[in-house]
């Protein structure tokens, strides 16, 4: 099993952020993987593109002998802030 398959077999998961674009489609950002950004016309297409982008990103890290970032110790919180208009 190669290192990418090892990580896939381990069931790694990454958060993705979908941004609906005004002209249509969705941009996806993978915050844990700097520079990992993709686009799809529909949500399903965007998610499929994100899976591919993450796989390629991880493959590149493995080829370079670099560590693969995980979200194992990530805590997420949504902060609400009141603003004046």
mmCIF file of C-alpha atoms in Angstrom:
data_model
loop_
_atom_site.group_PDB
_atom_site.id
_atom_site.type_symbol
_atom_site.label_atom_id
_atom_site.label_comp_id
_atom_site.label_asym_id
_atom_site.label_seq_id
_atom_site.Cartn_x
_atom_site.Cartn_y
_atom_site.Cartn_z
ATOM 1 C CA UNK A 1 0.000 0.000 0.000
ATOM 2 C CA UNK A 2 1.465 3.358 -0.999
ATOM 3 C CA UNK A 3 1.370 6.311 1.470
ATOM 4 C CA UNK A 4 -1.639 7.945 -0.214
ATOM 5 C CA UNK A 5 -3.633 4.695 -0.049
ATOM 6 C CA UNK A 6 -2.562 4.303 3.581
ATOM 7 C CA UNK A 7 -4.040 7.717 4.427
ATOM 8 C CA UNK A 8 -7.202 7.043 2.413
ATOM 9 C CA UNK A 9 -7.593 3.681 4.147
ATOM 10 C CA UNK A 10 -7.268 5.500 7.466
ATOM 11 C CA UNK A 11 -10.360 7.487 6.540
ATOM 12 C CA UNK A 12 -8.896 10.981 6.628
ATOM 13 C CA UNK A 13 -11.466 13.730 6.458
ATOM 14 C CA UNK A 14 -11.112 17.389 5.584
ATOM 15 C CA UNK A 15 -13.507 20.283 6.032
ATOM 16 C CA UNK A 16 -14.412 22.096 2.863
ATOM 17 C CA UNK A 17 -15.934 25.534 2.500
ATOM 18 C CA UNK A 18 -18.291 26.114 -0.411
ATOM 19 C CA UNK A 19 -18.746 29.641 -1.684
ATOM 20 C CA UNK A 20 -21.626 30.225 -4.094
ATOM 21 C CA UNK A 21 -20.339 32.448 -6.884
ATOM 22 C CA UNK A 22 -22.539 35.312 -8.193
ATOM 23 C CA UNK A 23 -22.031 34.179 -11.799
ATOM 24 C CA UNK A 24 -22.923 30.578 -10.880
ATOM 25 C CA UNK A 25 -21.130 27.552 -9.560
ATOM 26 C CA UNK A 26 -19.247 26.980 -6.337
ATOM 27 C CA UNK A 27 -15.687 27.609 -5.275
ATOM 28 C CA UNK A 28 -14.381 25.158 -2.677
ATOM 29 C CA UNK A 29 -11.541 25.836 -0.280
ATOM 30 C CA UNK A 30 -9.881 23.170 1.880
ATOM 31 C CA UNK A 31 -8.628 25.264 4.832
ATOM 32 C CA UNK A 32 -6.246 22.622 6.215
ATOM 33 C CA UNK A 33 -4.468 22.275 2.865
ATOM 34 C CA UNK A 34 -3.113 25.741 1.949
ATOM 35 C CA UNK A 35 -3.756 26.600 -1.685
ATOM 36 C CA UNK A 36 -6.141 23.685 -2.222
ATOM 37 C CA UNK A 37 -8.989 25.420 -4.072
ATOM 38 C CA UNK A 38 -11.299 24.111 -6.779
ATOM 39 C CA UNK A 39 -14.591 24.901 -8.529
ATOM 40 C CA UNK A 40 -17.693 23.097 -9.740
ATOM 41 C CA UNK A 41 -20.874 24.149 -11.519
ATOM 42 C CA UNK A 42 -23.064 22.261 -9.010
ATOM 43 C CA UNK A 43 -22.555 21.313 -5.372
ATOM 44 C CA UNK A 44 -22.097 17.644 -6.329
ATOM 45 C CA UNK A 45 -19.567 18.526 -9.026
ATOM 46 C CA UNK A 46 -17.722 20.874 -6.669
ATOM 47 C CA UNK A 47 -17.478 18.159 -4.005
ATOM 48 C CA UNK A 48 -16.215 15.641 -6.576
ATOM 49 C CA UNK A 49 -13.619 18.174 -7.716
ATOM 50 C CA UNK A 50 -12.608 18.744 -4.083
ATOM 51 C CA UNK A 51 -12.047 14.993 -3.581
ATOM 52 C CA UNK A 52 -9.790 14.961 -6.628
ATOM 53 C CA UNK A 53 -7.949 18.115 -5.561
ATOM 54 C CA UNK A 54 -7.302 16.718 -2.069
ATOM 55 C CA UNK A 55 -6.042 13.414 -3.509
ATOM 56 C CA UNK A 56 -3.640 15.224 -5.858
ATOM 57 C CA UNK A 57 -2.507 17.552 -3.063
ATOM 58 C CA UNK A 58 -1.757 14.616 -0.736
ATOM 59 C CA UNK A 59 -0.027 12.694 -3.516
ATOM 60 C CA UNK A 60 2.238 15.699 -4.126
ATOM 61 C CA UNK A 61 3.109 15.941 -0.422
ATOM 62 C CA UNK A 62 3.932 12.226 -0.311
ATOM 63 C CA UNK A 63 6.170 12.500 -3.386
ATOM 64 C CA UNK A 64 8.034 15.377 -1.725
ATOM 65 C CA UNK A 65 8.344 13.472 1.566
ATOM 66 C CA UNK A 66 6.373 16.134 3.416
ATOM 67 C CA UNK A 67 3.942 15.595 6.280
ATOM 68 C CA UNK A 68 0.268 15.332 5.439
ATOM 69 C CA UNK A 69 -1.800 17.816 7.460
ATOM 70 C CA UNK A 70 -4.697 16.396 9.442
ATOM 71 C CA UNK A 71 -7.584 17.903 11.328
ATOM 72 C CA UNK A 72 -7.164 15.529 14.287
ATOM 73 C CA UNK A 73 -6.623 18.351 16.783
ATOM 74 C CA UNK A 74 -8.837 20.914 15.114
ATOM 75 C CA UNK A 75 -11.541 22.591 17.149
ATOM 76 C CA UNK A 76 -14.122 24.572 15.261
ATOM 77 C CA UNK A 77 -16.290 27.343 16.610
ATOM 78 C CA UNK A 78 -18.544 29.836 14.870
ATOM 79 C CA UNK A 79 -18.186 33.299 16.356
ATOM 80 C CA UNK A 80 -21.157 35.642 16.161
ATOM 81 C CA UNK A 81 -20.343 39.339 16.146
ATOM 82 C CA UNK A 82 -22.855 42.157 16.256
ATOM 83 C CA UNK A 83 -22.159 45.121 14.026
ATOM 84 C CA UNK A 84 -23.671 48.558 13.736
ATOM 85 C CA UNK A 85 -24.868 49.824 10.404
#
